[in-house]
Amino acid sequence: MTGPEDTYGDEALAAEYVLRLLEAPDEQAFEARLREEPQLRALVAQWEDRFAPLADGLPGVPPSSRLRAAVLHAVGAGPAPRSGWLSGWRDRPVLRPVLAAAAIAVVAFGLFQSGPRDGTATGYRAELASEDRSVTLLARSDASADQMLVEVTAGSPPAGRVFELWLIADGAPGPVSLGVLDAGGETRITVPTALLAALPAGMLAVSDEPPGGSPTGSPTGTVIATGAVEAL
Amino acid sequence: MTPREDIERLIARVALRDQSAFAALYDVTSAKLFAVCLQVLDHRGEAEETLQEVYVRIWHKADSYAVTGHSPMTWLITVARNLAIDRIRRRRAATVAIDEAGAVADDRPGPEAAAIARSESSAIRACLDELETERADAVKRAYLHGETYKDLAQRYDVPLNTMRTWLRRSLMTLRECLTR
């Protein structure tokens, strides 16, 4: 580097490096120095911090859901893309035993149910639990199927977070929110009529979300507890 | 936006190979990082491929996040932007081989037209506003679109060295504004 621009020294060089303005040979020379000079690394970090709000201010653009599956698959956290979101959930370690149990429960129910069944839940219950059972919840129908009572029987959300309840219906494109749970005691939830038929073969899940619930309409926090719905 | 500590906690769990934390991190940050890739690449398909690369990088590098000293979003944005620029450089290398004399400057909308959401806490934005419009625009084009000195010199029709002197001066003015 020669010329009047050198007046500004490493400070400007670091900014140019961060902006990716350096030509390949200069960039490589700078990177060689970076490995040796902590104060140069500090200058780079400062410039990265200064510019990042420009990018952070961009309005978000949601990528396709196919990409999500591909990304999770790429790190071994999901099945091959295009096989549906439920399989993605199925691969979550937390869910695996629960889903297996749910499958058994569904088969058992199919074998041993006595009365006729029209596909609409009249009475049902679900026990939700985290893997270590530090969080457990009980969900059950009240006077009618669309009235669900949900009680947190153990545990609480992390500080500053709330529990949100989700219905994972078989074959649905994604979890559907049933609402945010009250901090203490029992929450009464009115299940939308359109979801009633999906309840008996469904799973319930609780995730922790920011106050007011997930801003995206899908779980954004950790799925803390899950449980299969059993028809009564 | 998800609070900083939440993203930090997720990154820490990703470093421990927690796949559900990784999925959650993807869910809260992918729209922003996709926007960053799209700004640089201006091509949805390429931006999606790059975004996948970005998250694979995050998965493997999450354990090095803590030593960067960055806020979690700064780290994620830096990873995304750098990989997007790597990609555009590869694309350009290929294009230049085909069309040696090809003009690189395009006429896509500038950063201002790209509907950048204003964040009130953005000191950089306020300081850019203190620069002459064209100079602020040049800095934003370099950061958000990965434009090079050559691109910028063509765009503003000035010799390369003049462009470099301009931009370096703008950067020093910016730094002064940001540290006062």
mmCIF file of C-alpha atoms in Angstrom:
data_model
loop_
_atom_site.group_PDB
_atom_site.id
_atom_site.type_symbol
_atom_site.label_atom_id
_atom_site.label_comp_id
_atom_site.label_asym_id
_atom_site.label_seq_id
_atom_site.Cartn_x
_atom_site.Cartn_y
_atom_site.Cartn_z
ATOM 1 C CA MET A 1 0.000 0.000 0.000
ATOM 2 C CA THR A 2 1.397 3.337 -1.007
ATOM 3 C CA GLY A 3 -0.034 6.788 -1.476
ATOM 4 C CA PRO A 4 -1.698 9.456 0.576
ATOM 5 C CA GLU A 5 -4.361 7.071 1.888
ATOM 6 C CA ASP A 6 -1.756 5.533 4.183
ATOM 7 C CA THR A 7 -2.119 8.593 6.404
ATOM 8 C CA TYR A 8 -4.962 6.803 8.157
ATOM 9 C CA GLY A 9 -2.935 3.717 8.928
ATOM 10 C CA ASP A 10 -4.306 0.534 10.443
ATOM 11 C CA GLU A 11 -7.587 2.075 11.475
ATOM 12 C CA ALA A 12 -8.610 2.602 7.831
ATOM 13 C CA LEU A 13 -7.009 -0.646 6.755
ATOM 14 C CA ALA A 14 -9.101 -2.540 9.312
ATOM 15 C CA ALA A 15 -12.262 -0.826 8.063
ATOM 16 C CA GLU A 16 -11.400 -1.684 4.459
ATOM 17 C CA TYR A 17 -10.739 -5.253 5.496
ATOM 18 C CA VAL A 18 -14.133 -5.478 7.198
ATOM 19 C CA LEU A 19 -15.870 -3.917 4.189
ATOM 20 C CA ARG A 20 -14.016 -6.417 1.984
ATOM 21 C CA LEU A 21 -12.474 -3.644 -0.062
ATOM 22 C CA LEU A 22 -8.917 -4.958 -0.038
ATOM 23 C CA GLU A 23 -7.542 -6.658 -3.128
ATOM 24 C CA ALA A 24 -6.630 -10.318 -2.632
ATOM 25 C CA PRO A 25 -2.881 -9.824 -1.979
ATOM 26 C CA ASP A 26 -3.506 -6.988 0.497
ATOM 27 C CA GLU A 27 -6.242 -9.000 2.174
ATOM 28 C CA GLN A 28 -3.934 -11.979 2.616
ATOM 29 C CA ALA A 29 -1.145 -9.780 3.977
ATOM 30 C CA PHE A 30 -3.612 -8.232 6.415
ATOM 31 C CA GLU A 31 -4.837 -11.641 7.555
ATOM 32 C CA ALA A 32 -1.273 -12.743 8.191
ATOM 33 C CA ARG A 33 -0.849 -9.706 10.437
ATOM 34 C CA LEU A 34 -4.191 -10.403 12.153
ATOM 35 C CA ARG A 35 -2.929 -13.750 13.367
ATOM 36 C CA GLU A 36 0.005 -12.044 15.087
ATOM 37 C CA GLU A 37 -1.440 -8.717 16.254
ATOM 38 C CA PRO A 38 -4.234 -8.717 18.824
ATOM 39 C CA GLN A 39 -4.644 -4.928 18.630
ATOM 40 C CA LEU A 40 -5.351 -5.279 14.908
ATOM 41 C CA ARG A 41 -7.963 -7.937 15.675
ATOM 42 C CA ALA A 42 -9.544 -5.482 18.114
ATOM 43 C CA LEU A 43 -9.768 -2.823 15.391
ATOM 44 C CA VAL A 44 -11.467 -5.321 13.076
ATOM 45 C CA ALA A 45 -13.933 -6.346 15.789
ATOM 46 C CA GLN A 46 -14.773 -2.689 16.428
ATOM 47 C CA TRP A 47 -15.526 -2.045 12.776
ATOM 48 C CA GLU A 48 -17.639 -5.204 12.538
ATOM 49 C CA ASP A 49 -19.619 -3.929 15.522
ATOM 50 C CA ARG A 50 -20.022 -0.489 14.000
ATOM 51 C CA PHE A 51 -21.336 -1.712 10.662
ATOM 52 C CA ALA A 52 -23.525 -4.597 11.853
ATOM 53 C CA PRO A 53 -26.532 -2.358 12.709
ATOM 54 C CA LEU A 54 -26.785 -1.543 8.991
ATOM 55 C CA ALA A 55 -27.492 -5.203 8.319
ATOM 56 C CA ASP A 56 -29.518 -5.662 11.489
ATOM 57 C CA GLY A 57 -31.777 -2.854 10.283
ATOM 58 C CA LEU A 58 -32.741 -4.754 7.137
ATOM 59 C CA PRO A 59 -36.299 -6.040 7.219
ATOM 60 C CA GLY A 60 -36.227 -9.821 7.631
ATOM 61 C CA VAL A 61 -37.088 -12.004 4.653
ATOM 62 C CA PRO A 62 -38.223 -15.500 5.649
ATOM 63 C CA PRO A 63 -36.490 -18.171 3.566
ATOM 64 C CA SER A 64 -38.557 -21.074 2.257
ATOM 65 C CA SER A 65 -39.519 -23.838 4.676
ATOM 66 C CA ARG A 66 -37.768 -26.310 2.364
ATOM 67 C CA LEU A 67 -34.517 -24.537 3.209
ATOM 68 C CA ARG A 68 -35.122 -25.017 6.923
ATOM 69 C CA ALA A 69 -35.397 -28.757 6.391
ATOM 70 C CA ALA A 70 -32.236 -28.734 4.263
ATOM 71 C CA VAL A 71 -30.292 -26.773 6.869
ATOM 72 C CA LEU A 72 -31.363 -29.027 9.744
ATOM 73 C CA HIS A 73 -30.571 -32.065 7.652
ATOM 74 C CA ALA A 74 -27.139 -30.685 6.809
ATOM 75 C CA VAL A 75 -26.133 -30.720 10.471
ATOM 76 C CA GLY A 76 -27.815 -34.029 11.209
ATOM 77 C CA ALA A 77 -30.704 -32.410 13.046
ATOM 78 C CA GLY A 78 -33.405 -33.408 10.608
ATOM 79 C CA PRO A 79 -34.372 -35.872 7.932
ATOM 80 C CA ALA A 80 -33.799 -35.291 4.244
ATOM 81 C CA PRO A 81 -35.756 -32.226 3.133
ATOM 82 C CA ARG A 82 -39.283 -32.451 1.742
ATOM 83 C CA SER A 83 -40.480 -35.105 4.138
ATOM 84 C CA GLY A 84 -42.625 -32.773 6.178
ATOM 85 C CA TRP A 85 -42.086 -30.900 9.385
ATOM 86 C CA LEU A 86 -43.400 -33.574 11.721
ATOM 87 C CA SER A 87 -40.523 -35.859 10.789
ATOM 88 C CA GLY A 88 -38.227 -32.990 11.697
ATOM 89 C CA TRP A 89 -39.779 -32.904 15.122
ATOM 90 C CA ARG A 90 -39.653 -36.645 15.306
ATOM 91 C CA ASP A 91 -35.886 -36.425 15.033
ATOM 92 C CA ARG A 92 -35.588 -34.150 18.015
ATOM 93 C CA PRO A 93 -34.200 -36.277 20.798
ATOM 94 C CA VAL A 94 -36.740 -34.912 23.241
ATOM 95 C CA LEU A 95 -39.608 -36.073 21.092
ATOM 96 C CA ARG A 96 -38.402 -39.470 20.027
ATOM 97 C CA PRO A 97 -39.546 -41.481 23.047
ATOM 98 C CA VAL A 98 -42.741 -39.491 23.277
ATOM 99 C CA LEU A 99 -43.641 -40.083 19.653
ATOM 100 C CA ALA A 100 -42.888 -43.764 19.997
ATOM 101 C CA ALA A 101 -45.150 -43.900 23.028
ATOM 102 C CA ALA A 102 -47.777 -41.937 21.151
ATOM 103 C CA ALA A 103 -47.652 -44.400 18.275
ATOM 104 C CA ILE A 104 -48.131 -47.302 20.678
ATOM 105 C CA ALA A 105 -50.936 -45.484 22.428
ATOM 106 C CA VAL A 106 -52.697 -44.833 19.132
ATOM 107 C CA VAL A 107 -52.397 -48.470 18.088
ATOM 108 C CA ALA A 108 -53.571 -49.674 21.486
ATOM 109 C CA PHE A 109 -56.463 -47.279 21.384
ATOM 110 C CA GLY A 110 -57.397 -48.516 17.909
ATOM 111 C CA LEU A 111 -57.385 -52.120 19.133
ATOM 112 C CA PHE A 112 -59.182 -51.761 22.391
ATOM 113 C CA GLN A 113 -61.634 -48.950 21.977
ATOM 114 C CA SER A 114 -65.138 -50.153 22.547
ATOM 115 C CA GLY A 115 -67.645 -47.538 21.524
ATOM 116 C CA PRO A 116 -68.100 -45.978 18.102
ATOM 117 C CA ARG A 117 -65.870 -43.089 17.250
ATOM 118 C CA ASP A 118 -66.765 -40.250 14.986
ATOM 119 C CA GLY A 119 -63.327 -38.663 14.971
ATOM 120 C CA THR A 120 -64.310 -35.778 17.185
ATOM 121 C CA ALA A 121 -62.955 -35.785 20.675
ATOM 122 C CA THR A 122 -65.561 -35.501 23.327
ATOM 123 C CA GLY A 123 -63.335 -36.124 26.282
ATOM 124 C CA TYR A 124 -59.555 -36.258 26.201
ATOM 125 C CA ARG A 125 -56.523 -35.709 28.294
ATOM 126 C CA ALA A 126 -52.804 -35.310 27.737
ATOM 127 C CA GLU A 127 -49.884 -35.372 30.089
ATOM 128 C CA LEU A 128 -47.000 -33.261 28.908
ATOM 129 C CA ALA A 129 -43.552 -33.727 30.338
ATOM 130 C CA SER A 130 -40.006 -32.650 29.657
ATOM 131 C CA GLU A 131 -37.412 -35.347 29.230
ATOM 132 C CA ASP A 132 -36.220 -35.042 32.831
ATOM 133 C CA ARG A 133 -39.785 -34.431 34.070
ATOM 134 C CA SER A 134 -38.773 -31.124 35.649
ATOM 135 C CA VAL A 135 -41.682 -29.581 33.742
ATOM 136 C CA THR A 136 -45.000 -31.381 33.610
ATOM 137 C CA LEU A 137 -48.443 -30.228 32.550
ATOM 138 C CA LEU A 138 -51.865 -31.756 32.438
ATOM 139 C CA ALA A 139 -54.288 -30.818 29.686
ATOM 140 C CA ARG A 140 -57.852 -32.114 29.707
ATOM 141 C CA SER A 141 -61.231 -31.375 28.262
ATOM 142 C CA ASP A 142 -63.727 -29.666 30.480
ATOM 143 C CA ALA A 143 -67.492 -29.592 30.001
ATOM 144 C CA SER A 144 -67.168 -29.777 26.218
ATOM 145 C CA ALA A 145 -64.357 -30.760 23.864
ATOM 146 C CA ASP A 146 -63.612 -27.197 22.856
ATOM 147 C CA GLN A 147 -62.970 -26.243 26.469
ATOM 148 C CA MET A 148 -59.492 -27.328 27.470
ATOM 149 C CA LEU A 149 -58.023 -26.846 30.904
ATOM 150 C CA VAL A 150 -54.259 -26.784 31.115
ATOM 151 C CA GLU A 151 -52.458 -26.957 34.425
ATOM 152 C CA VAL A 152 -48.728 -26.572 34.948
ATOM 153 C CA THR A 153 -48.139 -29.336 37.497
ATOM 154 C CA ALA A 154 -44.387 -28.852 37.824
ATOM 155 C CA GLY A 155 -41.785 -26.351 36.696
ATOM 156 C CA SER A 156 -42.029 -22.868 35.255
ATOM 157 C CA PRO A 157 -40.777 -21.054 32.168
ATOM 158 C CA PRO A 158 -37.282 -19.481 32.229
ATOM 159 C CA ALA A 159 -37.192 -15.941 33.642
ATOM 160 C CA GLY A 160 -38.803 -13.433 31.318
ATOM 161 C CA ARG A 161 -40.400 -16.159 29.188
ATOM 162 C CA VAL A 162 -43.861 -17.687 28.994
ATOM 163 C CA PHE A 163 -45.179 -21.129 28.135
ATOM 164 C CA GLU A 164 -47.050 -21.420 24.857
ATOM 165 C CA LEU A 165 -49.153 -24.462 24.020
ATOM 166 C CA TRP A 166 -49.087 -25.992 20.532
ATOM 167 C CA LEU A 167 -51.146 -28.649 18.809
ATOM 168 C CA ILE A 168 -49.169 -30.868 16.484
ATOM 169 C CA ALA A 169 -51.809 -32.497 14.337
ATOM 170 C CA ASP A 170 -50.830 -35.455 12.208
ATOM 171 C CA GLY A 171 -50.221 -34.354 8.627
ATOM 172 C CA ALA A 172 -50.575 -30.650 9.396
ATOM 173 C CA PRO A 173 -48.065 -28.269 7.832
ATOM 174 C CA GLY A 174 -46.859 -27.065 11.217
ATOM 175 C CA PRO A 175 -47.675 -26.716 14.894
ATOM 176 C CA VAL A 176 -50.692 -24.555 15.632
ATOM 177 C CA SER A 177 -50.693 -22.301 18.649
ATOM 178 C CA LEU A 178 -53.427 -22.904 21.189
ATOM 179 C CA GLY A 179 -52.340 -19.924 23.214
ATOM 180 C CA VAL A 180 -50.093 -18.673 25.947
ATOM 181 C CA LEU A 181 -50.451 -20.253 29.373
ATOM 182 C CA ASP A 182 -51.006 -18.241 32.523
ATOM 183 C CA ALA A 183 -48.018 -18.010 34.805
ATOM 184 C CA GLY A 184 -49.626 -19.780 37.718
ATOM 185 C CA GLY A 185 -52.430 -22.304 38.048
ATOM 186 C CA GLU A 186 -54.805 -23.354 35.360
ATOM 187 C CA THR A 187 -55.432 -21.843 31.941
ATOM 188 C CA ARG A 188 -58.703 -22.307 30.123
ATOM 189 C CA ILE A 189 -58.265 -22.551 26.383
ATOM 190 C CA THR A 190 -60.999 -22.506 23.802
ATOM 191 C CA VAL A 191 -59.954 -24.862 21.043
ATOM 192 C CA PRO A 192 -61.010 -23.601 17.597
ATOM 193 C CA THR A 193 -63.673 -25.882 16.106
ATOM 194 C CA ALA A 194 -61.515 -26.532 13.068
ATOM 195 C CA LEU A 195 -58.880 -28.175 15.258
ATOM 196 C CA LEU A 196 -61.193 -30.425 17.273
ATOM 197 C CA ALA A 197 -61.051 -33.355 14.857
ATOM 198 C CA ALA A 198 -57.260 -33.319 14.950
ATOM 199 C CA LEU A 199 -57.071 -33.493 18.742
ATOM 200 C CA PRO A 200 -57.493 -37.245 19.400
ATOM 201 C CA ALA A 201 -54.540 -38.230 17.199
ATOM 202 C CA GLY A 202 -52.587 -35.118 18.033
ATOM 203 C CA MET A 203 -49.662 -34.200 20.185
ATOM 204 C CA LEU A 204 -49.474 -31.231 22.492
ATOM 205 C CA ALA A 205 -46.240 -29.393 23.038
ATOM 206 C CA VAL A 206 -45.148 -26.497 25.182
ATOM 207 C CA SER A 207 -42.368 -24.148 24.186
ATOM 208 C CA ASP A 208 -40.916 -21.171 25.984
ATOM 209 C CA GLU A 209 -41.597 -17.931 24.180
ATOM 210 C CA PRO A 210 -41.238 -14.194 24.744
ATOM 211 C CA PRO A 211 -44.031 -12.571 26.772
ATOM 212 C CA GLY A 212 -47.180 -12.464 24.665
ATOM 213 C CA GLY A 213 -46.200 -15.582 22.762
ATOM 214 C CA SER A 214 -44.230 -16.455 19.661
ATOM 215 C CA PRO A 215 -43.942 -13.460 17.344
ATOM 216 C CA THR A 216 -43.768 -15.702 14.262
ATOM 217 C CA GLY A 217 -46.746 -18.027 14.717
ATOM 218 C CA SER A 218 -44.383 -20.982 15.055
ATOM 219 C CA PRO A 219 -42.409 -22.077 18.107
ATOM 220 C CA THR A 220 -39.309 -19.923 18.399
ATOM 221 C CA GLY A 221 -38.023 -21.082 21.769
ATOM 222 C CA THR A 222 -37.170 -24.497 23.071
ATOM 223 C CA VAL A 223 -39.807 -27.209 22.966
ATOM 224 C CA ILE A 224 -39.866 -27.988 26.653
ATOM 225 C CA ALA A 225 -42.536 -30.600 27.144
ATOM 226 C CA THR A 226 -44.660 -32.788 24.917
ATOM 227 C CA GLY A 227 -47.388 -35.351 25.303
ATOM 228 C CA ALA A 228 -49.844 -37.336 23.199
ATOM 229 C CA VAL A 229 -53.557 -36.649 23.478
ATOM 230 C CA GLU A 230 -55.595 -39.608 24.668
ATOM 231 C CA ALA A 231 -59.294 -39.754 23.947
ATOM 232 C CA LEU A 232 -61.384 -40.743 26.934
ATOM 233 C CA MET B 1 -36.474 -9.042 18.061
ATOM 234 C CA THR B 2 -35.396 -11.823 20.345
ATOM 235 C CA PRO B 3 -33.389 -10.484 23.265
ATOM 236 C CA ARG B 4 -29.651 -10.771 23.045
ATOM 237 C CA GLU B 5 -29.357 -13.177 25.988
ATOM 238 C CA ASP B 6 -31.754 -15.625 24.352
ATOM 239 C CA ILE B 7 -29.719 -15.777 21.157
ATOM 240 C CA GLU B 8 -26.558 -16.016 23.212
ATOM 241 C CA ARG B 9 -27.972 -18.923 25.177
ATOM 242 C CA LEU B 10 -28.961 -20.670 21.961
ATOM 243 C CA ILE B 11 -25.493 -20.216 20.481
ATOM 244 C CA ALA B 12 -23.968 -21.629 23.665
ATOM 245 C CA ARG B 13 -26.185 -24.689 23.375
ATOM 246 C CA VAL B 14 -25.419 -25.056 19.672
ATOM 247 C CA ALA B 15 -21.744 -25.135 20.653
ATOM 248 C CA LEU B 16 -22.651 -28.183 22.757
ATOM 249 C CA ARG B 17 -24.218 -29.787 19.676
ATOM 250 C CA ASP B 18 -27.802 -29.222 20.841
ATOM 251 C CA GLN B 19 -29.834 -29.752 17.703
ATOM 252 C CA SER B 20 -33.090 -28.379 19.061
ATOM 253 C CA ALA B 21 -31.278 -25.191 20.058
ATOM 254 C CA PHE B 22 -29.883 -25.043 16.540
ATOM 255 C CA ALA B 23 -33.378 -25.323 15.064
ATOM 256 C CA ALA B 24 -34.577 -22.606 17.439
ATOM 257 C CA LEU B 25 -31.627 -20.384 16.521
ATOM 258 C CA TYR B 26 -32.468 -20.882 12.867
ATOM 259 C CA ASP B 27 -36.095 -19.963 13.515
ATOM 260 C CA VAL B 28 -35.284 -16.680 15.250
ATOM 261 C CA THR B 29 -32.416 -15.517 13.050
ATOM 262 C CA SER B 30 -32.859 -16.945 9.543
ATOM 263 C CA ALA B 31 -35.098 -14.156 8.196
ATOM 264 C CA LYS B 32 -32.520 -11.518 9.133
ATOM 265 C CA LEU B 33 -29.546 -13.474 7.827
ATOM 266 C CA PHE B 34 -31.441 -14.306 4.649
ATOM 267 C CA ALA B 35 -32.054 -10.580 4.144
ATOM 268 C CA VAL B 36 -28.311 -9.989 4.505
ATOM 269 C CA CYS B 37 -27.499 -12.656 1.888
ATOM 270 C CA LEU B 38 -30.172 -11.299 -0.451
ATOM 271 C CA GLN B 39 -28.811 -7.744 -0.171
ATOM 272 C CA VAL B 40 -25.361 -8.893 -1.190
ATOM 273 C CA LEU B 41 -26.292 -11.472 -3.810
ATOM 274 C CA ASP B 42 -29.549 -10.068 -5.206
ATOM 275 C CA HIS B 43 -30.501 -13.594 -6.252
ATOM 276 C CA ARG B 44 -32.852 -15.766 -4.260
ATOM 277 C CA GLY B 45 -31.426 -19.135 -5.255
ATOM 278 C CA GLU B 46 -27.857 -18.143 -4.528
ATOM 279 C CA ALA B 47 -28.907 -16.460 -1.292
ATOM 280 C CA GLU B 48 -30.624 -19.671 -0.152
ATOM 281 C CA GLU B 49 -27.576 -21.781 -0.942
ATOM 282 C CA THR B 50 -25.416 -19.292 0.922
ATOM 283 C CA LEU B 51 -27.774 -19.241 3.884
ATOM 284 C CA GLN B 52 -27.418 -22.990 4.181
ATOM 285 C CA GLU B 53 -23.645 -22.581 4.157
ATOM 286 C CA VAL B 54 -24.007 -19.880 6.822
ATOM 287 C CA TYR B 55 -25.883 -22.145 9.228
ATOM 288 C CA VAL B 56 -23.533 -25.057 8.671
ATOM 289 C CA ARG B 57 -20.709 -22.653 9.506
ATOM 290 C CA ILE B 58 -22.575 -21.490 12.617
ATOM 291 C CA TRP B 59 -23.091 -25.104 13.680
ATOM 292 C CA HIS B 60 -19.381 -25.818 13.419
ATOM 293 C CA LYS B 61 -18.098 -22.491 14.717
ATOM 294 C CA ALA B 62 -20.510 -21.781 17.559
ATOM 295 C CA ASP B 63 -17.819 -22.674 20.081
ATOM 296 C CA SER B 64 -15.607 -19.867 18.781
ATOM 297 C CA TYR B 65 -18.345 -17.237 19.137
ATOM 298 C CA ALA B 66 -17.464 -16.324 22.715
ATOM 299 C CA VAL B 67 -13.901 -15.307 21.878
ATOM 300 C CA THR B 68 -15.010 -12.836 19.209
ATOM 301 C CA GLY B 69 -16.352 -10.500 21.900
ATOM 302 C CA HIS B 70 -19.234 -9.600 19.581
ATOM 303 C CA SER B 71 -22.892 -9.350 20.333
ATOM 304 C CA PRO B 72 -24.575 -12.497 19.018
ATOM 305 C CA MET B 73 -26.330 -10.743 16.118
ATOM 306 C CA THR B 74 -23.104 -9.033 15.061
ATOM 307 C CA TRP B 75 -21.375 -12.378 14.952
ATOM 308 C CA LEU B 76 -24.158 -14.038 12.963
ATOM 309 C CA ILE B 77 -24.405 -11.106 10.563
ATOM 310 C CA THR B 78 -20.640 -11.062 10.055
ATOM 311 C CA VAL B 79 -20.617 -14.776 9.212
ATOM 312 C CA ALA B 80 -23.522 -14.361 6.773
ATOM 313 C CA ARG B 81 -22.191 -11.262 5.077
ATOM 314 C CA ASN B 82 -18.695 -12.673 4.632
ATOM 315 C CA LEU B 83 -19.950 -15.909 3.091
ATOM 316 C CA ALA B 84 -22.297 -13.970 0.795
ATOM 317 C CA ILE B 85 -19.416 -11.771 -0.336
ATOM 318 C CA ASP B 86 -17.210 -14.844 -0.882
ATOM 319 C CA ARG B 87 -19.962 -16.136 -3.092
ATOM 320 C CA ILE B 88 -20.326 -12.913 -5.091
ATOM 321 C CA ARG B 89 -16.540 -12.800 -5.559
ATOM 322 C CA ARG B 90 -16.586 -16.330 -6.983
ATOM 323 C CA ARG B 91 -19.450 -15.357 -9.244
ATOM 324 C CA ARG B 92 -17.547 -12.296 -10.432
ATOM 325 C CA ALA B 93 -14.347 -14.236 -11.031
ATOM 326 C CA ALA B 94 -16.371 -16.523 -13.285
ATOM 327 C CA THR B 95 -18.065 -13.626 -15.075
ATOM 328 C CA VAL B 96 -14.839 -11.716 -15.630
ATOM 329 C CA ALA B 97 -13.286 -14.798 -17.215
ATOM 330 C CA ILE B 98 -16.122 -14.846 -19.736
ATOM 331 C CA ASP B 99 -16.369 -11.131 -20.294
ATOM 332 C CA GLU B 100 -13.007 -9.571 -19.613
ATOM 333 C CA ALA B 101 -14.191 -6.011 -20.288
ATOM 334 C CA GLY B 102 -17.634 -6.330 -18.727
ATOM 335 C CA ALA B 103 -18.850 -3.372 -16.763
ATOM 336 C CA VAL B 104 -19.415 -4.520 -13.213
ATOM 337 C CA ALA B 105 -21.619 -1.703 -12.015
ATOM 338 C CA ASP B 106 -25.284 -2.556 -12.288
ATOM 339 C CA ASP B 107 -28.318 -0.385 -11.996
ATOM 340 C CA ARG B 108 -30.130 -2.134 -9.232
ATOM 341 C CA PRO B 109 -31.710 0.073 -6.599
ATOM 342 C CA GLY B 110 -29.290 1.636 -4.181
ATOM 343 C CA PRO B 111 -29.289 1.029 -0.464
ATOM 344 C CA GLU B 112 -31.790 3.786 0.186
ATOM 345 C CA ALA B 113 -34.298 2.330 -2.246
ATOM 346 C CA ALA B 114 -33.931 -1.047 -0.634
ATOM 347 C CA ALA B 115 -36.350 -0.117 2.140
ATOM 348 C CA ILE B 116 -33.927 -0.375 4.989
ATOM 349 C CA ALA B 117 -35.775 -0.392 8.255
ATOM 350 C CA ARG B 118 -34.581 2.278 10.589
ATOM 351 C CA SER B 119 -33.449 1.170 13.958
ATOM 352 C CA GLU B 120 -33.452 3.980 16.432
ATOM 353 C CA SER B 121 -30.367 2.671 18.159
ATOM 354 C CA SER B 122 -28.347 2.759 14.995
ATOM 355 C CA ALA B 123 -25.520 5.174 15.594
ATOM 356 C CA ILE B 124 -23.930 4.260 12.289
ATOM 357 C CA ARG B 125 -27.020 5.437 10.459
ATOM 358 C CA ALA B 126 -26.997 8.801 12.180
ATOM 359 C CA CYS B 127 -23.308 9.228 11.434
ATOM 360 C CA LEU B 128 -23.747 8.209 7.800
ATOM 361 C CA ASP B 129 -26.377 10.930 7.547
ATOM 362 C CA GLU B 130 -23.679 13.436 8.441
ATOM 363 C CA LEU B 131 -21.663 12.446 5.365
ATOM 364 C CA GLU B 132 -22.365 13.718 1.862
ATOM 365 C CA THR B 133 -25.075 11.556 0.345
ATOM 366 C CA GLU B 134 -22.858 9.978 -2.303
ATOM 367 C CA ARG B 135 -20.139 9.170 0.172
ATOM 368 C CA ALA B 136 -22.519 7.617 2.647
ATOM 369 C CA ASP B 137 -24.043 5.700 -0.227
ATOM 370 C CA ALA B 138 -20.618 4.361 -1.228
ATOM 371 C CA VAL B 139 -19.984 3.036 2.292
ATOM 372 C CA LYS B 140 -23.401 1.387 2.373
ATOM 373 C CA ARG B 141 -22.865 -0.155 -1.053
ATOM 374 C CA ALA B 142 -19.600 -1.636 0.120
ATOM 375 C CA TYR B 143 -21.112 -3.025 3.311
ATOM 376 C CA LEU B 144 -24.546 -4.124 2.156
ATOM 377 C CA HIS B 145 -23.830 -5.109 -1.456
ATOM 378 C CA GLY B 146 -20.164 -6.067 -1.227
ATOM 379 C CA GLU B 147 -19.184 -3.569 -3.924
ATOM 380 C CA THR B 148 -15.446 -3.196 -4.505
ATOM 381 C CA TYR B 149 -13.358 -0.062 -5.089
ATOM 382 C CA LYS B 150 -13.500 -0.893 -8.780
ATOM 383 C CA ASP B 151 -17.311 -1.092 -8.760
ATOM 384 C CA LEU B 152 -17.564 2.144 -6.823
ATOM 385 C CA ALA B 153 -15.043 3.995 -9.019
ATOM 386 C CA GLN B 154 -17.068 3.034 -12.087
ATOM 387 C CA ARG B 155 -20.342 3.931 -10.445
ATOM 388 C CA TYR B 156 -19.204 7.401 -9.376
ATOM 389 C CA ASP B 157 -17.012 7.778 -12.453
ATOM 390 C CA VAL B 158 -13.801 8.671 -10.633
ATOM 391 C CA PRO B 159 -10.310 7.132 -10.803
ATOM 392 C CA LEU B 160 -9.737 4.178 -8.512
ATOM 393 C CA ASN B 161 -7.278 6.049 -6.288
ATOM 394 C CA THR B 162 -9.655 8.954 -5.870
ATOM 395 C CA MET B 163 -12.362 6.514 -4.861
ATOM 396 C CA ARG B 164 -10.067 4.949 -2.300
ATOM 397 C CA THR B 165 -9.081 8.316 -0.844
ATOM 398 C CA TRP B 166 -12.757 9.391 -0.668
ATOM 399 C CA LEU B 167 -13.851 6.268 1.047
ATOM 400 C CA ARG B 168 -11.014 6.146 3.539
ATOM 401 C CA ARG B 169 -11.714 9.732 4.469
ATOM 402 C CA SER B 170 -15.407 8.910 4.916
ATOM 403 C CA LEU B 171 -14.497 5.974 7.132
ATOM 404 C CA MET B 172 -12.351 8.141 9.368
ATOM 405 C CA THR B 173 -15.114 10.747 9.628
ATOM 406 C CA LEU B 174 -17.489 7.956 10.547
ATOM 407 C CA ARG B 175 -15.201 6.653 13.224
ATOM 408 C CA GLU B 176 -14.847 10.105 14.710
ATOM 409 C CA CYS B 177 -18.612 10.516 14.777
ATOM 410 C CA LEU B 178 -19.122 7.056 16.280
ATOM 411 C CA THR B 179 -16.617 7.522 19.070
ATOM 412 C CA ARG B 180 -17.594 10.997 20.177
#
